Amino acid sequence: MLRHLFKLTWNKKKTHALLIVEIWASFLVLFGLASLIIFNARNYLEPLGFAYERVWAINLQNNQDTTDVAEKIQQVVRHLGTYAEVESVTRMGSNFPFAASQMSNGVKYNGTHSMMNFYTVDENFARTLDITPLAGRWYQSADSVGKHRPAVINQKAREKLFGEENPLGKILNNDGENTWKVVGVIGNYKDKAEFMENKPAMFELLYADDRWNSTLLIKTKPGTDALFEARLVKDVTAQLKGWSVEVDHLTESRTNQHNLTLIPVLIFLIICSFLLVNVALGLFGILNLNIAKRKDEIGLRRAMGATERAVKQQFLGEIWVLATLSMLLGLLFTVQFPLLHVFDVASGVYLLAMVASVVIIYLLVTLCAWYPSRQAARIQPAVALHEE
Amino acid sequence: MIKLQHVEKVYRTSAIETLALNNINLDVQKGEFVSIMGPSGCGKSTLLNIIGLLDEPSRGVVEIGGRRVEKYRDRELAHLRNEKLGFIFQSFHLINDLSVLDNVEIPLLYRSSSARQRRALAQEALEKVGLSNRMKHFPKQLSGGQKQRVAIARAIVGKPEIILADEPTGNLDSAMGNEILSILQNLNKDGATIVMVTHDDAMAKKTHRLIRLFDGTQVL
Ligand SMILES: Nc1ncnc2c1ncn2[C@@H]1O[C@H](COP(=O)(O)OP(=O)(O)O)[C@@H](O)[C@H]1O
Ligand SMILES: [Mg+2]
């Protein structure tokens, strides 16, 4: 019977050309959507690698004041540590967790070059964000005695640069004359929130005389409220005449980051749904029409011994054959994505997206063909064969 | 082989009620060749459909091969049609998108058979109607007479005991019509029971028995 259906569909390929194109296009669109969703969902399931609850970012801006900038910032760091509400303080650049800004650098080890997200942070960073190194330890200011700057890398960076080799104590460099000594390895560091891909990251020690990196992260005690925030801003502004002080709560910045990912996905999803609903309605119409046109054939098959069920299955089978042909054409395109590593996305994402799209297309065509096929099965053979 | 008792068929549409068949009693023996005649609209097709289990009578009893079918369900009726009955229609009802060979194989799709068996049986049936050289053709490439021969091959491919033909020569000129009739006569000689609706007196005369219908009633 399957062979028969293939023959029937194949011989009618000209009549079906439009349907095939429609299913083919829907399949490609679905594949795009599914890839996007699966890519993001997989990222979401990867842990962030740090704790952001109760952490605030205090951004200091020196504006016109250019005297003793580094010393003034360090003073504020020490001052913040004196509050009973503050558990821990750390200083870093403007690329703090969930912030819009980011920085990346190329780093080399033994000829292996890799781009990574790059952070300049002080010794209290790991404690403030609850990061436990997987190997080695977080650096301390005291580590900066040699000519190499102490650094910590994450697991992804380790895989890229070192493979199986032990990274601890190894020296990294870049195209300039900077060198770093790896003292620790941490797990994930997804500072653009859950939907971010787990990427290589590297942290270097922030020196006390640094004038540029002026964001302070504080971890507050549970129950700390806006009253404290007001007091803190007032105190810091009093200390830093002419500077601007701005506080971000990481929980809020995280939500913003989520929206940045989710809103485009949602828009794409809505557009695709409209498209698919349209295709489905079109398909339903065409199938209904086809069945009306093929009454003759239905009556004939019934006369030759087809049961109602066989007629229904034939019509469903035909649309499955059609969907299969369309998707085989579609797969010729979509398999290029994992083969050519398009967008540098893991092959698993594309494969899963293909499977999901195939399943959804089969469901969709079945849904559209179900009612018309059942109608076809219910046509009385004597009526179908009636000739004037 | 075919037995009808007090068969009545009423068609009810929203406004009108048509009595298409009125108290039909019929007994066709195995190996008989029976023709049915009557003016247009007198119920010939309706009668043939009821014999062919494509339609149910409103009243009365239908027996095919000694089996009363009134309690039969779709699956059993389909099975009986497939095994015991072969149909030939005035307008051939070939599927244009299938080759001659594939058209002839259709009845075999609804019973268990291998592709090889189907092919062999279809070739055999096409040989019987003298069309073994047209197997790869499509219906559009055939003349009316050839199409009807394909339809006959399709009707006999499953080796049914009964062949029901509804004006099989209605769309053909007399030469082709006679050719079709002689094929049917040969099938009858080989043992098939045939019931044929026709408008042609000359053809009816060549069959064993004539049944005349008028307005749903059997007059002969
Ligand atoms: N499905 C139907 N619904 C209503 N009336 C029908 C139907 N089929 C046939 N009839 C009516 O039944 C009568 C007999 O029809 P039919 O058996 O086709 O006649 P014939 O084949 O002798 O020309 C006609 O009056 C026809 O209009
Ligand atoms: Mg008729």
XYZ file of C-alpha atoms and ligand atoms in Angstrom:
636
model
C 0.000 0.000 0.000
C 2.859 2.351 0.829
C 4.391 1.718 -2.577
C 1.011 2.466 -4.136
C 0.753 5.752 -2.230
C 4.253 6.772 -3.268
C 3.425 6.044 -6.887
C 0.158 7.937 -6.710
C 1.795 10.950 -5.057
C 4.802 10.869 -7.325
C 2.658 10.737 -10.475
C 0.748 13.746 -9.203
C 3.817 15.753 -8.265
C 2.929 18.589 -10.632
C -0.481 19.041 -9.032
C 1.140 18.867 -5.625
C 4.016 21.248 -6.399
C 2.472 24.140 -4.490
C 1.708 21.982 -1.469
C 5.237 20.631 -1.477
C 6.678 24.143 -1.582
C 4.387 25.226 1.255
C 5.340 22.313 3.487
C 8.982 22.717 2.555
C 8.951 26.426 3.468
C 7.094 25.742 6.706
C 9.654 23.132 7.563
C 12.529 25.561 7.044
C 10.853 28.274 9.109
C 10.103 25.761 11.839
C 13.675 24.584 11.758
C 14.860 28.167 12.291
C 12.450 28.686 15.148
C 13.215 25.352 16.761
C 16.960 25.967 16.515
C 16.552 29.327 18.203
C 14.373 27.951 20.983
C 16.485 24.864 21.574
C 19.686 26.915 21.528
C 18.281 29.234 24.193
C 16.705 26.462 26.237
C 19.964 24.555 26.351
C 21.800 27.651 27.462
C 19.148 28.272 30.084
C 19.770 24.842 31.568
C 23.480 25.587 31.985
C 24.072 27.093 35.464
C 25.202 30.717 35.720
C 28.187 29.833 37.856
C 27.722 32.614 40.399
C 25.181 34.022 42.870
C 23.653 37.415 42.135
C 20.964 37.634 44.834
C 21.383 40.607 47.171
C 24.277 41.889 45.083
C 24.273 45.542 44.067
C 26.514 47.241 41.553
C 27.663 50.744 42.482
C 28.942 52.585 39.457
C 31.247 55.491 40.199
C 31.933 58.171 37.595
C 34.734 60.657 38.331
C 33.472 63.213 35.730
C 35.771 66.322 35.846
C 37.685 65.172 38.936
C 41.051 63.747 37.804
C 43.081 64.007 41.003
C 43.885 60.827 43.001
C 41.154 58.885 41.227
C 42.535 55.443 42.141
C 43.052 56.365 45.763
C 39.531 57.805 46.047
C 37.961 54.671 44.660
C 39.947 52.493 47.075
C 38.750 54.701 49.936
C 35.143 54.040 48.963
C 35.893 50.297 48.791
C 37.249 50.387 52.330
C 34.353 52.552 53.508
C 31.716 50.196 52.077
C 33.292 47.340 53.986
C 32.520 49.087 57.247
C 28.718 48.907 56.915
C 27.055 46.227 58.966
C 24.646 45.607 56.047
C 27.473 44.726 53.649
C 28.875 41.218 53.669
C 31.504 41.699 51.033
C 32.824 44.281 48.542
C 34.648 43.787 45.276
C 35.854 46.146 42.596
C 35.753 45.526 38.858
C 35.230 47.115 35.446
C 31.961 48.251 33.885
C 31.336 44.718 32.537
C 29.778 43.616 35.807
C 27.161 40.793 35.777
C 24.104 41.441 33.559
C 25.485 44.834 32.448
C 25.243 45.864 28.823
C 28.976 46.283 28.428
C 31.398 43.492 27.673
C 35.004 43.124 26.751
C 36.840 40.376 24.941
C 40.508 39.691 24.350
C 42.588 37.214 22.462
C 44.851 35.089 24.652
C 47.585 32.644 23.654
C 49.122 29.616 25.239
C 51.812 27.652 23.391
C 50.523 28.813 20.029
C 46.867 28.063 20.828
C 44.923 31.267 20.444
C 41.448 31.860 21.803
C 39.083 34.791 22.133
C 37.541 35.119 25.555
C 35.434 37.390 27.667
C 37.811 39.388 29.762
C 37.333 40.801 33.239
C 39.508 42.912 35.498
C 38.405 42.181 39.064
C 39.975 42.248 42.511
C 40.671 39.509 45.025
C 37.216 39.659 46.650
C 35.307 38.916 43.477
C 34.889 35.173 44.046
C 33.732 35.636 47.615
C 31.215 38.365 46.700
C 29.636 36.266 43.936
C 29.946 32.951 45.753
C 32.268 31.382 43.188
C 34.218 28.305 44.299
C 37.217 27.475 42.119
C 37.254 23.948 40.675
C 41.054 23.872 40.692
C 43.655 26.117 42.292
C 42.271 29.170 44.038
C 41.125 32.714 43.440
C 44.091 35.119 43.230
C 45.075 37.623 45.898
C 46.728 41.001 45.652
C 49.813 39.401 47.135
C 50.133 37.184 44.051
C 51.245 40.117 41.941
C 54.884 39.980 43.009
C 56.314 38.491 39.812
C 56.211 40.059 36.383
C 53.179 37.969 35.435
C 49.737 39.196 36.384
C 47.721 36.570 38.291
C 44.682 35.273 36.436
C 41.784 32.845 36.800
C 40.144 31.187 33.816
C 36.879 29.301 33.524
C 36.390 25.724 32.426
C 35.547 26.663 28.816
C 38.726 28.715 28.507
C 40.680 25.859 29.957
C 39.264 23.454 27.358
C 40.096 25.843 24.532
C 43.610 26.706 25.629
C 44.852 23.675 27.487
C 42.775 20.684 26.493
C 43.771 17.941 28.905
C 46.848 19.745 30.214
C 46.938 21.123 33.758
C 46.630 24.917 33.442
C 47.753 25.833 36.970
C 50.983 27.826 37.035
C 51.062 28.155 33.241
C 51.821 31.474 31.593
C 49.445 33.076 29.089
C 50.262 35.979 26.811
C 48.715 38.096 24.096
C 50.062 39.873 21.055
C 51.281 42.738 23.230
C 53.715 42.233 26.090
C 51.185 41.308 28.756
C 51.609 37.971 30.467
C 49.430 36.196 32.997
C 49.964 33.305 35.337
C 46.984 31.006 35.854
C 46.315 30.398 39.550
C 42.796 28.977 39.429
C 40.006 27.519 37.313
C 36.314 28.148 37.922
C 33.225 26.495 36.369
C 30.751 28.452 34.254
C 30.680 32.205 34.126
C 27.574 33.333 32.260
C 27.454 36.997 33.232
C 24.847 37.923 30.582
C 22.293 35.786 32.408
C 20.902 32.300 31.838
C 20.292 32.553 28.093
C 23.927 33.360 27.445
C 26.025 30.646 25.889
C 28.649 29.223 28.217
C 31.756 30.949 26.819
C 35.443 31.084 27.713
C 36.228 33.736 30.302
C 39.364 35.052 31.954
C 39.818 37.192 35.038
C 42.928 39.244 35.793
C 43.851 40.940 39.036
C 42.779 44.533 39.380
C 45.614 46.604 40.853
C 44.922 49.118 43.586
C 46.384 51.954 41.478
C 43.937 51.267 38.634
C 42.041 54.472 37.727
C 39.664 53.073 35.134
C 37.718 50.215 36.631
C 35.282 51.866 38.973
C 32.330 49.568 39.545
C 31.930 48.167 43.021
C 29.840 45.105 43.756
C 28.519 44.660 47.260
C 26.790 41.671 48.705
C 24.223 42.899 51.212
C 22.882 41.043 54.226
C 19.364 39.537 53.900
C 16.644 42.112 54.576
C 18.686 45.127 53.492
C 16.305 47.679 51.983
C 16.010 50.898 49.988
C 16.610 52.960 53.104
C 20.128 51.610 53.261
C 20.577 52.259 49.571
C 19.651 55.926 50.049
C 22.010 56.238 52.990
C 24.811 54.579 51.059
C 24.417 56.837 48.029
C 24.346 59.876 50.307
C 27.520 58.800 52.132
C 29.439 57.986 48.965
C 28.397 61.210 47.231
C 29.590 63.125 50.282
C 32.962 61.407 50.011
C 33.339 61.939 46.273
C 32.601 65.560 45.464
C 31.572 66.041 41.829
C 31.301 62.298 41.074
C 28.143 60.523 40.028
C 26.991 57.436 41.860
C 24.501 54.968 40.480
C 23.213 51.739 42.034
C 21.974 48.709 40.059
C 20.379 45.686 41.686
C 21.633 42.609 39.868
C 18.257 40.865 40.139
C 16.743 43.675 38.053
C 19.544 43.779 35.522
C 19.124 40.036 35.109
C 15.457 40.454 34.189
C 16.486 43.030 31.584
C 18.957 40.585 30.107
C 16.253 37.918 29.940
C 13.942 40.270 28.064
C 16.698 41.078 25.620
C 16.726 37.416 24.609
C 13.089 36.523 25.088
C 11.415 39.380 23.252
C 12.959 38.673 19.814
C 12.288 34.950 20.273
C 8.702 35.708 21.198
C 8.223 37.966 18.179
C 9.666 35.303 15.895
C 7.449 32.709 17.543
C 4.326 34.788 16.964
C 5.204 35.456 13.323
C 5.876 31.755 12.765
C 2.631 30.758 14.424
C 0.689 33.067 12.106
C 2.524 31.615 9.160
C 1.868 28.047 10.223
C -1.794 28.693 10.941
C -2.099 30.159 7.453
C -0.375 27.209 5.876
C -2.552 24.849 7.889
C -5.765 26.562 6.792
C -4.598 26.524 3.187
C -3.711 22.880 3.421
C -7.064 22.077 4.965
C -8.850 23.885 2.134
C -6.863 22.169 -0.585
C -7.409 18.754 0.963
C -11.128 19.300 1.276
C -11.291 20.359 -2.340
C -9.186 17.397 -3.454
C -11.491 14.974 -1.767
C -14.539 16.502 -3.397
C -12.740 16.125 -6.737
C -11.859 12.515 -6.061
C -15.305 11.192 -5.142
C -15.143 8.906 -8.142
C -11.967 7.320 -6.953
C -13.308 6.915 -3.436
C -16.418 5.141 -4.703
C -14.346 2.958 -6.959
C -11.967 1.910 -4.194
C -14.877 1.098 -1.922
C -16.392 -1.034 -4.677
C -13.059 -2.825 -5.062
C -13.028 -3.719 -1.385
C -11.612 -0.751 0.510
C -13.078 -0.301 3.979
C -13.915 3.145 5.340
C -10.767 2.867 7.370
C -8.668 2.074 4.322
C -9.969 5.173 2.557
C -9.187 7.344 5.541
C -5.743 5.843 5.848
C -5.094 6.341 2.178
C -5.778 10.058 2.355
C -3.748 10.462 5.521
C -1.013 8.332 3.981
C -0.891 10.516 0.891
C -0.341 13.665 2.905
C 2.341 11.894 4.929
C 4.088 10.878 1.752
C 3.835 14.456 0.519
C 5.159 15.803 3.818
C 7.985 13.285 3.712
C 9.007 14.344 0.203
C 8.872 18.026 1.184
C 10.897 17.474 4.309
C 13.516 15.423 2.492
C 13.999 18.469 0.281
C 14.116 20.630 3.402
C 16.610 18.370 5.131
C 19.011 18.804 2.221
C 19.238 22.419 3.355
C 19.062 22.035 7.089
C 21.771 19.370 7.369
C 24.184 21.980 6.026
C 23.861 23.872 9.313
C 25.491 21.252 11.536
C 27.854 20.169 8.746
C 29.165 23.686 8.162
C 28.912 24.704 11.849
C 26.834 27.727 10.903
C 26.785 30.418 13.638
C 29.146 28.202 15.640
C 26.134 26.535 17.300
C 26.506 22.988 18.648
C 25.402 20.342 16.097
C 23.112 18.815 18.720
C 20.970 21.954 18.636
C 20.441 21.664 14.884
C 19.806 17.924 15.000
C 17.241 18.309 17.746
C 15.647 21.192 15.830
C 15.357 18.970 12.748
C 13.720 16.191 14.735
C 11.331 18.665 16.368
C 10.426 20.247 13.022
C 9.793 16.862 11.417
C 7.515 15.847 14.285
C 5.638 19.154 14.226
C 5.138 19.028 10.445
C 3.776 15.490 10.669
C 1.435 16.570 13.459
C 0.374 19.633 11.507
C -0.427 17.796 8.277
C -2.182 15.050 10.209
C -4.294 17.638 11.970
C -5.177 19.268 8.638
C -5.860 15.989 6.854
C -7.768 14.286 9.639
C -11.167 15.821 9.063
C -11.116 15.753 5.244
C -9.922 12.134 5.298
C -12.701 11.157 7.651
C -15.199 12.891 5.379
C -13.770 10.962 2.459
C -14.235 7.713 4.329
C -17.871 8.541 5.042
C -18.882 9.136 1.459
C -21.416 6.504 0.457
C -19.944 4.410 -2.377
C -23.248 4.320 -4.288
C -23.470 8.111 -4.099
C -19.834 8.565 -5.072
C -20.262 6.357 -8.133
C -23.611 7.753 -9.166
C -23.614 8.737 -12.806
C -26.341 10.615 -14.616
C -25.489 -17.145 -6.300
C -27.497 -13.914 -5.987
C -30.867 -13.875 -4.268
C -33.095 -10.861 -3.593
C -36.391 -11.121 -1.725
C -38.916 -8.320 -1.458
C -36.238 -5.720 -1.938
C -37.379 -2.140 -1.724
C -35.332 1.028 -1.936
C -36.583 4.446 -0.947
C -34.492 7.584 -1.387
C -35.461 10.351 0.952
C -34.249 13.835 0.246
C -35.456 16.867 2.175
C -38.557 17.385 0.049
C -39.224 14.264 -1.992
C -39.309 10.563 -1.460
C -38.402 8.355 -4.427
C -39.327 4.722 -4.553
C -36.384 3.549 -6.651
C -37.072 -0.180 -6.248
C -40.350 -1.805 -5.392
C -40.621 -5.420 -4.261
C -37.826 -6.921 -6.350
C -37.432 -10.710 -6.237
C -34.484 -12.145 -8.042
C -32.601 -15.409 -8.152
C -29.466 -15.610 -10.263
C -27.836 -19.016 -10.525
C -24.151 -19.664 -10.582
C -22.838 -19.298 -14.143
C -25.844 -17.328 -15.401
C -25.484 -14.231 -17.591
C -28.400 -11.929 -16.831
C -29.156 -8.575 -18.402
C -31.268 -5.788 -16.927
C -33.087 -3.310 -19.158
C -35.399 -0.426 -18.608
C -35.767 3.290 -19.259
C -33.460 5.795 -17.658
C -34.191 6.392 -13.980
C -36.129 3.152 -13.504
C -33.739 1.861 -10.825
C -31.260 -0.335 -12.743
C -28.150 1.154 -11.137
C -29.808 1.099 -7.760
C -30.510 -2.588 -8.171
C -26.969 -3.316 -9.257
C -25.581 -1.313 -6.311
C -27.671 -3.314 -3.901
C -26.490 -6.589 -5.420
C -22.957 -5.191 -5.284
C -23.268 -4.347 -1.563
C -22.580 -0.686 -2.314
C -25.995 0.299 -1.059
C -28.436 -1.115 1.444
C -32.055 -1.887 0.616
C -34.678 -0.081 2.676
C -36.450 -3.403 3.060
C -36.004 -6.997 1.988
C -33.258 -9.582 2.026
C -30.070 -9.815 -0.012
C -28.097 -13.041 -0.273
C -24.729 -13.254 -2.023
C -23.176 -16.696 -2.383
C -25.628 -18.029 0.156
C -24.857 -15.389 2.773
C -27.455 -12.954 4.074
C -25.704 -9.645 4.404
C -28.114 -7.408 6.301
C -26.151 -7.668 9.560
C -22.774 -7.283 7.877
C -20.647 -4.344 8.877
C -18.373 -2.228 6.737
C -15.379 -4.499 7.136
C -17.270 -7.665 6.210
C -19.034 -6.001 3.303
C -15.757 -4.664 1.976
C -14.237 -8.095 2.281
C -17.121 -9.685 0.400
C -16.949 -7.070 -2.372
C -13.258 -7.679 -2.671
C -13.466 -11.456 -2.796
C -16.695 -12.189 -4.606
C -17.578 -9.183 -6.744
C -16.110 -7.406 -9.742
C -17.511 -4.089 -10.950
C -17.557 -2.521 -14.405
C -19.007 0.958 -14.933
C -20.215 2.947 -17.893
C -17.615 5.672 -17.354
C -14.772 3.257 -16.553
C -13.676 5.033 -13.328
C -9.994 4.548 -13.989
C -7.555 6.563 -11.900
C -5.818 8.866 -14.349
C -2.674 9.253 -12.278
C -1.952 5.550 -12.257
C -0.651 3.398 -15.088
C -2.817 0.678 -16.594
C -1.009 -1.958 -14.573
C -1.380 -0.015 -11.316
C -5.070 0.534 -12.001
C -5.609 -3.165 -12.499
C -3.789 -3.982 -9.273
C -6.127 -1.884 -7.098
C -8.457 -4.659 -5.858
C -5.426 -6.677 -4.768
C -4.282 -3.830 -2.499
C -7.220 -4.588 -0.258
C -6.277 -8.173 0.419
C -3.020 -9.655 1.595
C -0.752 -10.093 -1.395
C 2.841 -9.372 -2.311
C 3.865 -6.836 -4.935
C 5.110 -9.669 -7.121
C 1.805 -11.563 -6.875
C -0.118 -8.399 -7.671
C 1.970 -7.761 -10.722
C 1.620 -11.318 -11.995
C -2.157 -11.381 -11.508
C -2.594 -7.954 -13.115
C -0.545 -9.032 -16.142
C -2.606 -12.168 -16.443
C -5.852 -10.177 -16.309
C -4.605 -7.725 -18.924
C -3.684 -10.593 -21.202
C -7.238 -11.900 -20.945
C -8.596 -8.597 -22.252
C -5.865 -8.344 -24.893
C -4.027 -5.352 -23.441
C -0.722 -6.799 -22.325
C 1.030 -4.335 -24.653
C -0.447 -1.288 -22.916
C 0.522 -1.950 -19.306
C 2.774 1.098 -18.893
C 0.301 3.460 -20.558
C -1.820 5.915 -18.666
C -5.627 6.013 -19.088
C -5.446 9.315 -21.015
C -3.477 7.534 -23.746
C -6.176 4.914 -24.346
C -9.345 4.805 -26.455
C -12.725 4.281 -24.815
C -12.793 0.589 -25.704
C -9.309 0.090 -24.328
C -10.253 1.874 -21.127
C -13.215 -0.418 -20.656
C -10.990 -3.428 -21.213
C -8.664 -2.132 -18.489
C -11.714 -1.790 -16.254
C -12.686 -5.379 -17.031
C -9.160 -6.547 -16.230
C -9.445 -4.698 -12.927
C -12.818 -6.330 -12.235
C -11.490 -9.846 -12.840
C -7.999 -9.534 -11.367
C -9.170 -10.784 -7.999
C -10.972 -13.740 -9.641
C -14.476 -12.884 -8.341
C -17.381 -15.240 -8.908
C -19.760 -12.436 -9.800
C -19.277 -9.600 -12.285
C -21.630 -6.609 -12.154
C -21.564 -4.367 -15.200
C -23.539 -1.112 -15.297
C -24.012 -0.156 -18.962
C -20.471 -1.222 -19.826
C -20.949 -0.360 -23.494
C -22.925 2.842 -22.923
C -20.010 5.093 -23.832
C -18.720 2.983 -26.725
C -19.585 2.609 -30.395
C -21.192 -0.693 -31.441
C -17.989 -2.328 -32.690
C -16.211 -1.699 -29.437
C -19.375 -2.583 -27.565
C -19.487 -5.967 -29.214
C -15.856 -6.554 -28.387
C -16.596 -5.860 -24.727
C -19.617 -8.154 -24.821
C -17.602 -11.015 -26.275
C -15.020 -10.610 -23.495
C -17.830 -10.813 -20.949
C -19.233 -13.875 -22.724
C -15.853 -15.558 -22.507
C -15.615 -14.779 -18.822
C -19.086 -16.230 -18.415
C -17.997 -19.398 -20.235
C -15.107 -19.658 -17.782
C -17.648 -19.759 -14.971
C -18.319 -16.147 -13.913
C -21.856 -15.169 -12.995
C -22.638 -11.869 -14.738
C -25.333 -9.271 -14.236
C -25.258 -6.524 -16.850
C -27.349 -3.406 -17.258
C -27.788 -2.465 -20.908
C -29.840 -0.298 -23.239
C -29.113 -2.477 -26.243
C -31.718 -5.099 -27.149
C -29.294 -6.967 -29.384
C -26.871 -7.380 -26.517
C -29.544 -8.380 -24.087
C -30.615 -11.095 -26.498
C -27.161 -12.648 -26.321
C -27.476 -13.192 -22.557
C -29.273 -16.064 -20.844
C -32.032 -14.050 -19.277
C -33.513 -10.576 -19.378
C -34.990 -8.652 -16.494
C -37.045 -5.564 -17.299
C -37.587 -2.772 -14.838
C -40.133 -0.040 -15.074
C -40.339 2.659 -12.421
C -38.684 0.464 -9.855
C -40.884 -2.505 -10.532
C -39.857 -5.726 -12.190
C -42.049 -6.239 -15.259
C -40.333 -9.280 -16.786
N -28.551 8.824 -4.048
C -29.806 9.077 -4.507
N -30.575 9.947 -3.850
C -31.829 10.209 -4.285
N -32.364 9.663 -5.359
C -31.641 8.778 -6.072
C -30.303 8.437 -5.684
N -29.821 7.532 -6.557
C -30.811 7.324 -7.457
N -31.884 8.058 -7.162
C -33.156 8.054 -7.878
O -33.593 6.744 -7.961
C -34.128 6.470 -9.229
C -33.376 5.326 -9.896
O -32.063 5.746 -10.223
P -31.056 4.807 -10.974
O -31.031 3.501 -10.292
O -29.777 5.538 -11.067
O -31.692 4.691 -12.411
P -31.094 4.047 -13.730
O -29.764 3.498 -13.431
O -32.093 2.995 -14.085
O -31.054 5.148 -14.734
C -34.041 7.764 -10.012
O -35.274 8.428 -9.924
C -32.996 8.548 -9.308
O -33.217 9.927 -9.417
Mg -27.898 3.953 -14.199
